[in-house]
Coordinates of C-alpha atoms and ligand atoms in Angstrom, one line a residue:
M1 CA -0.1 -0.1 0.0
R2 CA 1.2 3.5 -0.8
T3 CA -0.2 7.0 -0.6
V4 CA 0.6 9.7 -3.1
D5 CA -0.1 13.3 -2.2
G6 CA -1.3 16.0 -4.6
L7 CA -3.6 19.1 -4.7
P8 CA -7.1 18.6 -3.5
T9 CA -8.9 19.7 -6.8
A10 CA -12.4 18.7 -6.6
R11 CA -13.8 17.2 -3.6
G12 CA -15.3 13.8 -2.8
S13 CA -14.1 10.2 -2.9
A14 CA -13.8 7.4 -5.4
S15 CA -12.8 3.9 -5.1
G16 CA -12.3 1.8 -8.4
P17 CA -10.1 0.4 -11.2
V18 CA -7.5 2.6 -13.0
F19 CA -7.9 3.5 -16.5
I20 CA -4.8 5.2 -17.8
Y21 CA -5.4 7.9 -20.5
R22 CA -2.3 9.1 -22.6
G23 CA -4.6 11.5 -24.5
D24 CA -2.7 14.1 -26.4
C25 CA 0.8 13.1 -25.3
Q26 CA 3.6 14.1 -27.7
V27 CA 4.1 11.0 -29.8
P28 CA 7.7 10.6 -30.8
V29 CA 8.2 10.6 -34.6
P30 CA 11.7 9.4 -35.4
E31 CA 12.6 9.8 -39.1
Y32 CA 15.2 7.5 -40.8
V33 CA 15.9 5.5 -43.9
V34 CA 15.6 1.8 -43.6
E35 CA 17.9 -0.8 -44.7
P36 CA 17.3 -2.1 -48.2
G37 CA 14.7 -4.8 -47.8
G38 CA 13.4 -3.3 -44.6
E39 CA 10.5 -1.7 -46.5
K40 CA 8.3 -4.7 -45.9
D41 CA 8.5 -4.6 -42.2
E42 CA 7.4 -0.8 -42.4
L43 CA 4.7 -1.5 -44.8
M44 CA 3.5 -4.1 -42.5
R45 CA 3.7 -1.8 -39.7
L46 CA 1.5 0.7 -41.5
K47 CA -1.1 -1.7 -42.5
R48 CA -1.4 -3.0 -38.7
A49 CA -1.7 0.6 -37.6
L50 CA -4.2 1.4 -40.1
G51 CA -6.3 -1.7 -39.2
E52 CA -6.0 -1.1 -35.6
T53 CA -7.0 2.5 -35.8
R54 CA -10.0 1.6 -38.1
R55 CA -11.1 -0.8 -35.5
D56 CA -10.8 1.7 -32.7
L57 CA -12.6 4.5 -34.6
E58 CA -15.5 1.8 -35.5
N59 CA -15.8 0.9 -31.9
L60 CA -15.7 4.5 -30.8
I61 CA -18.7 5.1 -33.2
A62 CA -20.6 2.2 -31.9
V63 CA -20.1 3.4 -28.4
L64 CA -21.0 7.0 -29.3
R65 CA -24.3 5.8 -31.0
E66 CA -25.2 3.9 -27.9
R67 CA -24.1 6.3 -25.2
S68 CA -24.9 9.8 -26.6
N69 CA -27.6 9.3 -29.2
G70 CA -25.0 9.5 -32.1
K71 CA -23.8 12.9 -31.0
D72 CA -20.3 13.7 -32.5
V73 CA -20.6 10.4 -34.7
D74 CA -20.2 12.6 -37.8
I75 CA -16.6 13.7 -36.6
F76 CA -15.4 10.3 -36.3
E77 CA -17.0 9.0 -39.5
C78 CA -15.0 11.7 -41.1
H79 CA -11.8 10.3 -39.5
L80 CA -12.6 7.0 -40.9
M81 CA -12.9 8.5 -44.4
L82 CA -9.5 10.2 -44.1
L83 CA -8.0 6.9 -42.8
D84 CA -9.3 5.0 -45.8
D85 CA -8.4 7.8 -48.4
I86 CA -6.8 5.8 -51.3
V87 CA -4.6 8.7 -52.3
L88 CA -3.4 9.5 -48.9
V89 CA -2.7 5.6 -48.0
K90 CA -0.9 5.4 -51.6
E91 CA 1.1 8.4 -50.9
T92 CA 2.3 6.9 -47.6
E93 CA 3.2 3.5 -48.9
D94 CA 5.1 5.4 -51.8
Y95 CA 7.3 7.1 -49.0
I96 CA 8.0 3.8 -47.5
L97 CA 8.8 1.9 -50.8
K98 CA 10.5 4.7 -52.9
D99 CA 12.2 6.8 -50.1
R100 CA 12.6 3.8 -47.7
L101 CA 11.2 5.9 -44.8
N102 CA 10.2 4.3 -41.7
A103 CA 6.4 4.2 -41.2
A104 CA 5.9 6.8 -38.7
A105 CA 8.0 9.3 -40.8
A106 CA 5.9 8.5 -43.9
V107 CA 2.7 9.2 -42.0
R108 CA 4.0 12.5 -40.8
R109 CA 5.2 13.4 -44.2
T110 CA 1.7 12.6 -45.8
A111 CA -0.1 14.4 -43.3
D112 CA 2.2 17.5 -43.5
R113 CA 1.7 17.6 -47.1
A114 CA -2.1 17.2 -46.9
R115 CA -2.3 19.9 -44.1
A116 CA -0.6 22.4 -46.2
Q117 CA -2.8 21.6 -49.1
F118 CA -6.1 21.8 -47.1
G119 CA -4.7 25.0 -45.2
R120 CA -4.3 26.7 -48.5
M121 CA -7.8 26.2 -49.7
N122 CA -10.4 29.0 -49.5
D123 CA -13.1 26.8 -48.6
P124 CA -13.7 26.9 -44.7
Y125 CA -14.8 23.1 -44.9
F126 CA -11.4 22.0 -46.0
R127 CA -9.5 24.3 -43.5
E128 CA -11.7 22.8 -40.8
R129 CA -10.4 19.2 -42.1
V130 CA -6.9 20.0 -40.7
R131 CA -8.1 19.4 -37.4
D132 CA -9.4 15.8 -38.4
L133 CA -6.3 15.2 -40.2
D134 CA -4.2 16.1 -36.8
D135 CA -6.4 13.6 -34.9
V136 CA -6.1 10.7 -37.4
E137 CA -2.2 11.3 -37.8
R138 CA -1.9 11.3 -34.1
R139 CA -4.0 8.0 -33.6
L140 CA -1.9 6.2 -36.3
L141 CA 1.4 7.5 -34.9
K142 CA 0.3 6.5 -31.3
V143 CA -0.4 2.9 -32.6
I144 CA 3.0 2.8 -34.5
A145 CA 4.8 3.9 -31.4
G146 CA 2.9 1.1 -29.3
I147 CA 1.3 3.7 -27.0
G148 CA -2.3 2.5 -27.9
S149 CA -4.8 4.9 -29.4
E150 CA -7.5 4.7 -26.7
T151 CA -9.8 7.7 -26.1
L152 CA -11.8 8.6 -23.1
W153 CA -14.8 7.0 -24.8
D154 CA -12.9 3.5 -24.5
I155 CA -13.6 3.3 -20.7
K156 CA -15.7 0.2 -20.6
V157 CA -16.3 0.0 -16.8
P158 CA -16.7 2.9 -14.3
S159 CA -13.1 3.8 -13.6
I160 CA -10.6 6.3 -11.9
V161 CA -9.0 8.1 -14.9
I162 CA -5.2 8.6 -14.5
A163 CA -3.5 11.0 -17.0
D164 CA -0.5 13.1 -17.3
D165 CA -2.8 16.1 -17.7
L166 CA -6.2 16.7 -19.2
T167 CA -7.4 19.5 -21.4
P168 CA -10.6 21.2 -20.9
S169 CA -11.9 19.7 -24.2
E170 CA -10.9 16.2 -23.1
T171 CA -12.5 16.7 -19.7
V172 CA -15.8 17.5 -21.3
Q173 CA -15.6 14.3 -23.3
L174 CA -15.6 12.2 -20.2
P175 CA -18.5 9.8 -20.5
A176 CA -21.0 10.4 -17.9
G177 CA -21.3 7.6 -15.2
Y178 CA -18.0 6.0 -16.4
V179 CA -15.6 8.3 -14.7
L180 CA -15.5 7.8 -10.9
G181 CA -12.6 10.5 -10.4
F182 CA -9.4 11.5 -12.1
A183 CA -5.8 11.9 -10.9
T184 CA -3.3 13.7 -12.9
N185 CA 0.6 14.2 -12.8
G186 CA 0.1 18.0 -13.5
G187 CA -2.6 20.5 -13.2
S188 CA -3.8 22.7 -10.4
T189 CA -6.9 23.6 -8.3
T190 CA -8.0 26.4 -10.5
S191 CA -7.3 25.2 -13.9
H192 CA -10.4 24.8 -16.0
V193 CA -10.2 21.0 -15.9
A194 CA -10.5 21.3 -12.0
L195 CA -13.4 23.7 -12.5
I196 CA -15.3 21.2 -14.8
A197 CA -14.7 18.4 -12.4
R198 CA -16.3 20.4 -9.7
A199 CA -19.3 21.3 -11.9
M200 CA -19.8 17.7 -12.9
G201 CA -19.4 16.6 -9.3
I202 CA -16.4 14.4 -10.1
P203 CA -13.7 14.1 -7.4
A204 CA -10.2 15.0 -8.6
V205 CA -6.6 15.1 -7.4
S206 CA -4.0 17.1 -9.5
G207 CA -0.2 17.8 -9.2
L208 CA 0.6 14.2 -8.2
G209 CA 4.1 14.1 -10.2
N210 CA 4.3 10.8 -11.7
I211 CA 1.1 8.9 -10.9
T212 CA 0.9 7.6 -14.4
E213 CA 4.1 5.6 -13.9
L214 CA 3.0 4.1 -10.5
V215 CA -0.1 2.4 -11.5
S216 CA -1.3 -0.2 -14.1
P217 CA -4.5 -0.6 -16.0
G218 CA -7.2 -2.1 -13.8
Q219 CA -5.5 -1.9 -10.6
R220 CA -7.6 -0.7 -7.7
V221 CA -7.0 2.9 -6.2
L222 CA -8.8 5.1 -3.6
L223 CA -9.0 8.7 -4.5
D224 CA -9.7 11.4 -1.9
G225 CA -10.3 14.7 -3.7
T226 CA -10.8 16.5 -0.6
A227 CA -7.5 15.7 1.1
G228 CA -5.7 15.8 -2.3
R229 CA -4.6 11.9 -2.0
V230 CA -4.5 8.7 -3.9
T231 CA -3.9 5.3 -2.4
L232 CA -2.4 2.6 -4.4
N233 CA -2.6 -1.2 -3.7
P234 CA -5.0 -0.5 -0.6
D235 CA -5.3 -3.4 1.8
E236 CA -8.8 -4.8 2.5
A237 CA -9.0 -3.0 5.8
T238 CA -8.3 0.4 4.2
I239 CA -10.8 -0.2 1.4
G240 CA -13.5 -1.0 4.0
E241 CA -12.8 2.1 6.0
F242 CA -12.7 4.3 2.9
E243 CA -15.8 2.9 1.4
R244 CA -17.6 3.3 4.8
Q245 CA -16.5 6.9 4.8
M246 CA -17.8 7.4 1.4
A247 CA -21.2 6.0 2.2
R248 CA -21.4 8.5 5.0
Q249 CA -20.4 11.5 2.9
R250 CA -23.0 10.4 0.4
E251 CA -25.8 10.4 3.2
I252 CA -24.6 13.9 4.5
S253 CA -24.7 15.2 0.8
A254 CA -28.3 13.8 0.3
M255 CA -29.6 15.3 3.5
E256 CA -27.8 18.7 2.3
Q257 CA -29.7 18.6 -0.9
S258 CA -32.9 18.4 0.7
G259 CA -32.3 21.6 2.9
G260 CA -34.4 24.8 2.2
A261 CA -33.4 28.0 0.5
A262 CA -29.7 28.5 0.1
G263 CA -27.8 31.7 1.2
E264 CA -30.1 32.6 4.1
L265 CA -28.4 34.6 6.9
K266 CA -29.2 33.9 10.6
D267 CA -31.2 37.2 10.8
G268 CA -33.2 36.3 7.7
G269 CA -31.2 38.4 5.3
R270 CA -30.0 36.7 2.0
V271 CA -26.9 36.2 -0.1
K272 CA -27.3 35.4 -3.6
L273 CA -25.7 32.1 -4.4
C274 CA -25.6 31.0 -8.1
A275 CA -24.1 28.3 -10.1
N276 CA -21.3 28.4 -12.6
I277 CA -22.3 25.9 -15.6
H278 CA -21.1 25.2 -19.2
P279 CA -23.1 23.6 -22.0
G280 CA -23.3 19.8 -21.4
V281 CA -23.8 20.3 -17.5
P282 CA -27.2 19.0 -16.9
M283 CA -29.3 21.9 -15.3
D284 CA -31.8 19.4 -13.5
G285 CA -29.8 19.4 -10.3
L286 CA -29.4 23.3 -9.9
A287 CA -32.6 23.8 -7.9
E288 CA -31.7 21.0 -5.3
A289 CA -28.2 22.3 -5.2
G290 CA -29.7 25.5 -4.0
A291 CA -28.7 27.9 -6.9
C292 CA -30.7 31.0 -7.3
G293 CA -29.7 31.6 -10.9
V294 CA -26.8 30.9 -13.2
G295 CA -23.9 33.4 -12.4
L296 CA -21.6 32.2 -15.1
Y297 CA -22.4 30.3 -18.1
R298 CA -19.1 29.5 -20.0
S299 CA -20.3 29.5 -23.6
E300 CA -17.0 28.7 -25.0
Y301 CA -17.7 25.0 -24.2
L302 CA -20.0 25.3 -27.1
W303 CA -16.9 25.5 -29.4
L304 CA -14.9 22.7 -28.0
N305 CA -14.6 19.1 -29.5
R306 CA -16.2 19.7 -32.7
A307 CA -15.1 20.2 -36.3
L308 CA -17.0 23.4 -37.1
E309 CA -18.1 26.5 -35.1
P310 CA -21.5 26.5 -33.7
T311 CA -24.0 28.2 -36.1
E312 CA -26.3 31.0 -35.0
E313 CA -29.2 28.6 -34.6
E314 CA -27.1 26.3 -32.4
E315 CA -26.1 29.1 -30.2
F316 CA -29.4 30.5 -29.9
L317 CA -30.9 27.0 -28.9
A318 CA -28.3 26.6 -26.3
Y319 CA -28.9 30.0 -24.7
R320 CA -32.7 29.6 -25.0
E321 CA -32.5 26.5 -23.1
V322 CA -30.8 28.2 -20.2
A323 CA -33.2 31.2 -20.4
R324 CA -36.3 28.9 -20.3
F325 CA -34.9 27.0 -17.3
M326 CA -34.5 30.0 -15.1
P327 CA -38.1 30.3 -13.7
K328 CA -37.3 26.7 -12.1
L329 CA -34.7 28.4 -9.9
G330 CA -37.2 30.8 -8.6
A331 CA -39.2 34.0 -9.6
G332 CA -36.6 36.6 -10.7
A333 CA -33.8 33.9 -11.4
G334 CA -31.7 34.8 -14.3
A335 CA -28.6 33.5 -16.2
T336 CA -25.4 35.3 -16.9
I337 CA -24.1 34.3 -20.3
R338 CA -20.3 34.9 -20.7
L339 CA -19.3 35.6 -24.3
L340 CA -16.6 33.3 -25.8
D341 CA -13.7 33.2 -23.4
I342 CA -11.2 31.0 -25.6
G343 CA -7.5 31.2 -25.4
G344 CA -5.3 30.3 -22.4
D345 CA -5.8 26.7 -21.6
K346 CA -9.1 26.6 -23.5
I347 CA -7.5 26.2 -27.1
V348 CA -10.1 25.4 -30.0
R349 CA -8.2 23.8 -32.6
G350 CA -8.6 25.5 -36.0
I351 CA -9.7 28.8 -34.3
S352 CA -7.0 29.4 -31.8
A353 CA -4.0 30.7 -33.2
K354 CA -0.7 29.3 -32.2
E355 CA 0.7 31.9 -30.0
P356 CA 3.9 32.0 -27.8
N357 CA 2.0 33.3 -24.8
P358 CA -1.6 32.0 -25.1
F359 CA -2.8 33.5 -21.6
L360 CA -1.6 36.9 -22.7
G361 CA -2.6 36.5 -26.5
N362 CA -5.4 37.3 -28.7
R363 CA -8.1 35.5 -26.5
S364 CA -11.7 36.3 -25.1
I365 CA -13.0 39.7 -26.1
R366 CA -9.8 40.6 -27.9
Y367 CA -10.6 37.5 -30.1
L368 CA -14.2 38.6 -30.5
L369 CA -13.3 42.1 -31.4
S370 CA -10.9 40.9 -34.1
N371 CA -13.5 38.5 -35.5
P372 CA -16.5 40.7 -35.5
A373 CA -18.7 38.0 -37.4
V374 CA -18.2 35.7 -34.3
L375 CA -18.9 38.5 -32.0
R376 CA -22.2 39.6 -33.9
R377 CA -23.4 36.0 -34.2
Q378 CA -22.9 35.6 -30.3
L379 CA -24.6 38.8 -29.5
K380 CA -27.5 38.1 -31.8
S381 CA -28.1 34.7 -30.3
I382 CA -28.1 35.9 -26.8
L383 CA -30.4 38.9 -27.6
R384 CA -32.8 36.5 -29.3
A385 CA -32.6 34.0 -26.4
S386 CA -33.3 37.0 -24.0
A387 CA -36.8 37.0 -25.2
F388 CA -37.3 33.6 -23.6
G389 CA -36.3 34.2 -20.0
R390 CA -33.9 36.4 -17.9
V391 CA -30.6 36.6 -19.4
R392 CA -27.8 39.0 -19.0
M393 CA -24.4 39.0 -21.2
M394 CA -20.9 39.5 -20.0
Y395 CA -17.7 40.2 -21.5
P396 CA -14.7 38.1 -20.6
M397 CA -11.0 39.3 -20.0
V398 CA -11.6 43.1 -20.6
S399 CA -8.4 45.0 -20.1
C400 CA -9.2 48.7 -21.3
V401 CA -12.4 50.7 -21.7
E402 CA -12.0 50.9 -25.5
E403 CA -12.9 47.2 -25.6
L404 CA -16.1 47.9 -23.8
D405 CA -16.9 50.8 -26.0
A406 CA -16.2 48.9 -29.2
A407 CA -18.3 46.0 -28.0
A408 CA -21.1 48.4 -27.0
A409 CA -21.1 49.9 -30.6
V410 CA -21.4 46.4 -32.2
L411 CA -24.3 45.6 -29.7
S412 CA -26.2 48.6 -30.6
E413 CA -25.8 47.6 -34.4
V414 CA -27.0 44.1 -33.7
K415 CA -30.0 45.4 -31.6
G416 CA -30.6 47.6 -34.8
E417 CA -30.7 44.6 -36.9
L418 CA -32.9 42.7 -35.0
D419 CA -35.4 45.7 -34.6
G420 CA -35.3 45.9 -38.4
A421 CA -36.2 42.3 -38.9
G422 CA -38.8 42.5 -36.0
I423 CA -37.1 40.0 -33.8
A424 CA -38.2 40.3 -30.2
Y425 CA -35.3 40.5 -27.4
D426 CA -35.0 42.2 -23.9
R427 CA -34.2 45.8 -24.8
E428 CA -32.9 46.4 -21.2
I429 CA -30.7 43.3 -21.2
P430 CA -28.0 44.0 -18.6
V431 CA -24.4 43.9 -19.8
G432 CA -21.5 43.1 -17.6
A433 CA -17.8 42.9 -17.5
M434 CA -15.6 40.0 -16.0
I435 CA -13.0 41.7 -13.8
E436 CA -10.1 39.5 -14.0
V437 CA -7.3 41.6 -15.5
P438 CA -5.4 43.8 -13.1
S439 CA -5.8 46.9 -15.4
A440 CA -9.7 46.5 -14.9
A441 CA -9.4 45.9 -11.2
I442 CA -7.2 48.9 -10.7
N443 CA -9.2 51.4 -12.8
A444 CA -12.5 49.8 -12.0
G445 CA -14.5 53.1 -11.8
A446 CA -14.1 53.8 -15.5
F447 CA -15.4 50.3 -16.2
A448 CA -18.1 50.5 -13.7
R449 CA -19.5 53.6 -15.5
R450 CA -20.0 51.5 -18.7
V451 CA -21.5 48.4 -17.5
D452 CA -24.5 47.2 -15.5
F453 CA -22.6 44.7 -13.3
F454 CA -19.2 43.4 -12.5
S455 CA -18.2 39.7 -12.1
V456 CA -14.7 39.3 -10.4
G457 CA -13.0 36.4 -12.0
T458 CA -10.5 35.5 -9.1
N459 CA -9.1 32.5 -11.1
D460 CA -7.6 34.8 -13.7
L461 CA -7.1 37.9 -11.5
V462 CA -4.9 36.0 -9.0
Q463 CA -2.9 34.4 -12.1
Y464 CA -2.3 37.8 -13.7
V465 CA -1.7 39.7 -10.5
M466 CA 0.7 37.2 -9.3
A467 CA 2.2 36.3 -12.6
A468 CA 1.6 32.6 -11.6
D469 CA 0.0 30.2 -14.2
R470 CA -3.3 29.0 -12.8
G471 CA -2.8 25.5 -14.2
N472 CA 1.0 25.0 -13.4
D473 CA 1.7 22.9 -10.0
A474 CA 5.3 24.1 -10.1
V475 CA 4.1 27.7 -9.2
S476 CA 1.0 26.9 -7.1
H477 CA 2.5 28.2 -4.1
L478 CA 2.6 31.6 -5.7
Y479 CA -1.0 31.3 -6.8
Q480 CA -2.4 33.1 -3.8
P481 CA -6.0 34.2 -3.6
A482 CA -5.4 35.6 0.0
N483 CA -2.4 37.7 -1.0
P484 CA -2.7 41.2 0.4
A485 CA -2.5 42.7 -3.1
I486 CA -5.6 40.6 -4.2
L487 CA -7.7 41.8 -1.2
T488 CA -6.7 45.4 -2.0
L489 CA -7.7 45.0 -5.6
I490 CA -11.1 43.3 -4.6
D491 CA -11.7 46.2 -2.1
N492 CA -11.1 48.7 -5.0
V493 CA -13.6 46.8 -7.3
I494 CA -16.3 46.7 -4.8
A495 CA -15.9 50.4 -3.9
A496 CA -16.1 51.3 -7.5
A497 CA -19.2 49.1 -8.0
K498 CA -20.8 50.7 -4.9
K499 CA -20.0 54.2 -6.0
E500 CA -21.6 53.5 -9.4
G501 CA -24.4 51.8 -8.0
I502 CA -23.9 48.6 -9.9
E503 CA -24.1 44.8 -8.9
V504 CA -20.8 43.1 -8.1
G505 CA -20.3 39.4 -7.6
V506 CA -17.4 36.9 -7.6
C507 CA -17.5 33.9 -9.8
G508 CA -13.9 32.5 -9.6
A509 CA -13.2 29.4 -7.5
S510 CA -12.4 31.7 -4.4
A511 CA -16.2 32.2 -4.1
A512 CA -16.6 28.4 -3.0
D513 CA -13.6 28.9 -0.4
P514 CA -15.2 29.0 3.1
V515 CA -12.8 31.7 4.3
L516 CA -12.6 33.8 1.1
G517 CA -16.2 33.5 -0.2
V518 CA -17.5 34.8 3.1
L519 CA -15.1 37.5 3.0
W520 CA -16.1 38.7 -0.4
V521 CA -19.6 38.9 0.9
A522 CA -18.6 40.8 4.1
K523 CA -16.7 43.3 1.9
G524 CA -19.9 44.2 -0.1
A525 CA -20.1 41.4 -2.9
D526 CA -23.8 40.9 -4.0
T527 CA -23.4 37.5 -5.3
L528 CA -21.2 34.4 -5.4
S529 CA -21.2 32.1 -8.2
M530 CA -19.6 28.7 -8.0
S531 CA -19.7 25.0 -9.2
A532 CA -23.3 23.8 -8.0
P533 CA -22.0 21.1 -5.5
Y534 CA -20.3 23.8 -3.5
I535 CA -23.4 25.9 -2.9
R536 CA -24.9 24.0 0.0
S537 CA -21.8 24.0 2.0
I538 CA -21.2 27.7 1.6
S539 CA -24.7 28.3 2.5
K540 CA -24.4 26.4 5.8
L541 CA -21.7 28.9 6.7
F542 CA -23.9 32.1 5.9
S543 CA -26.7 30.3 7.9
R544 CA -24.6 30.8 11.1
L545 CA -23.9 34.5 10.5
S546 CA -25.8 37.7 10.7
R547 CA -25.3 40.8 8.6
S548 CA -23.8 42.5 11.5
D549 CA -21.5 39.4 11.9
L550 CA -20.5 40.1 8.4
D551 CA -19.8 43.6 9.0
E552 CA -17.6 42.8 11.9
Y553 CA -15.6 40.3 9.8
A554 CA -15.0 43.0 7.2
E555 CA -13.9 45.2 9.9
Y556 CA -11.6 42.4 11.4
A557 CA -10.2 42.0 7.9
S558 CA -9.3 45.6 7.5
G559 CA -6.7 44.8 10.1
I560 CA -4.7 42.7 7.6
D561 CA -1.2 44.2 7.2
T562 CA 0.3 44.3 3.8
D563 CA 3.5 42.6 5.2
M564 CA 1.6 39.5 6.1
P565 CA 2.2 36.4 3.8
A566 CA -1.0 34.9 2.1
K567 CA -1.0 31.9 4.5
A568 CA -0.8 34.1 7.4
V569 CA -3.8 36.2 6.1
Y570 CA -5.7 33.1 5.4
G571 CA -5.0 31.8 8.9
Y572 CA -6.0 35.0 10.4
L573 CA -9.4 35.0 8.6
R574 CA -10.0 31.5 9.4
E575 CA -9.4 32.1 13.2
W576 CA -12.2 34.7 13.3
L577 CA -14.7 32.4 11.5
S578 CA -13.9 29.5 13.7
S579 CA -14.3 31.6 16.9
R580 CA -17.6 32.9 15.5
I581 CA -19.1 29.6 14.2
P582 CA -18.7 26.9 16.8
D583 CA -19.0 24.1 14.4
F584 CA -17.0 25.9 11.6
E585 CA -14.3 23.1 11.2
S586 CA -16.7 20.3 11.0
L587 CA -18.8 22.3 8.5
I588 CA -15.9 22.7 6.1
A589 CA -14.5 19.2 6.5
Ligands
PEP1 C1 -12.2 33.4 -13.5 O1 -11.3 33.8 -14.4 O2 -12.1 33.5 -12.3 C2 -13.3 32.8 -14.2 C3 -14.6 32.6 -13.3 O3 -13.4 32.6 -15.4 P1 -12.5 31.2 -15.9 O4 -12.2 30.3 -14.8 O5 -13.7 30.6 -16.9 O6 -11.4 31.8 -16.7
MG2 MG1 -11.4 33.8 -16.4

């Protein structure tokens, strides 16, 4: 038996067999000329790889048909067509027979040439095929390199997925019900992968170093996402105790889910607790989770894992579904749809440019303003959806007021078009800005004069203020939401919002942190938005406090010295909460 400690990424526990996923790992592609006569072996290698890849794709299509009503099947059917393309196969064979290239290099050469040809075409259909070509090439190269070409859909029994790291697009492919939890070598607690796991209620541990090297497929492991620990080769007694604890935890959560309204204070006051969701997360559980609305709808997930961009109609239908659902969360409940926030670690192949520093690149609102057709389509779809329920729209990653002004000009043109066409929409639709770039937090007053609400994205704000990548465990010690610099900036943002009379909320992962989430409200945040499974536990803390307690907490927090290290700040704040709430420690356990 052995335990490996990592970062507690999404809470909850799981016990089950290991599924090792090697995903998008870099496949080695050696290139060499084989000895005369060696061509036959290379041809054989290619044929075997083609056969194995075809079988994998056919299986995958069958699984998709069974598990997800055929969604995404067309993508993999297109991959099969590419794999069987006579011209491409013949070209690859020629590289082996005529140039005596090894099989992997021959596949790479064919793919490179086809990529260049597709990329030059004016027809967007062919340009999109480059992504499919990449996928088919990767599958073939993995089989040739003996790595296996499994995808996350190949999980046959409920398992704990162990991977080097996962991308957001891989994580949303996790087949519901088949992933008990996941554990990764890299990653961090605020990467998008972590946030998706939380929204899906899947326990996760990241930053485990070399866990992929320590396990074998099918081996039983215990995963504790709350403590950030994985136990390998557990003995029977440990398994028994772990599973008893899991059962107790399930009972507690079932009891929590049947509680009354969330966010009620001891004195009857109310804090708005909303849910962060993305397309693909079922909304059915949101009312039980206690959400009083959707505080952050990450629209960019509509763009992930697909060959073509969504059409206006697809966008509209997705947003309308959320808008129509809102009354189920109570009278007055609404959804805040964030515009396309791609870039950083949310790379959309074929759309995101290759940039040396993607977190500082042409992402989010910058991308939208430089691709006005995408911006207009999204604004139009959101406006159309606003006729079906309460909807707000929000711009991501705003860093200067010019961006807000430029977006406002496009918005008013799009409204004019809808008026001209007689299409209904909410004329008073509130427009907000994410505050997640230091320039916006520092100069918050100017931003507050231009929008109807703020939502502070602490995940990115901390990353940019501390210059510490939110997804890199090597700098996770510098990723400090409780750093005095962050607290000062948040004070500034809240003060600017109050001065201009606009609503301010926090939708980064710190909203679900028991110490910081309560602090943001004490400082004046009107709403907190978080992954739905976290709402009840934060709500329990608020139920132990009155508005005057919160004022006292804010007053106490004003005693934080800028000399204090983040850990000391956190400890100082926690001390107040545990002295004021007698069962604080057990509530957050
Ligand atoms: C944030 O940055 O805090 C945020 C909520 O947005 P995302 O995590 O999607 O970047
Ligand atoms: Mg962000």
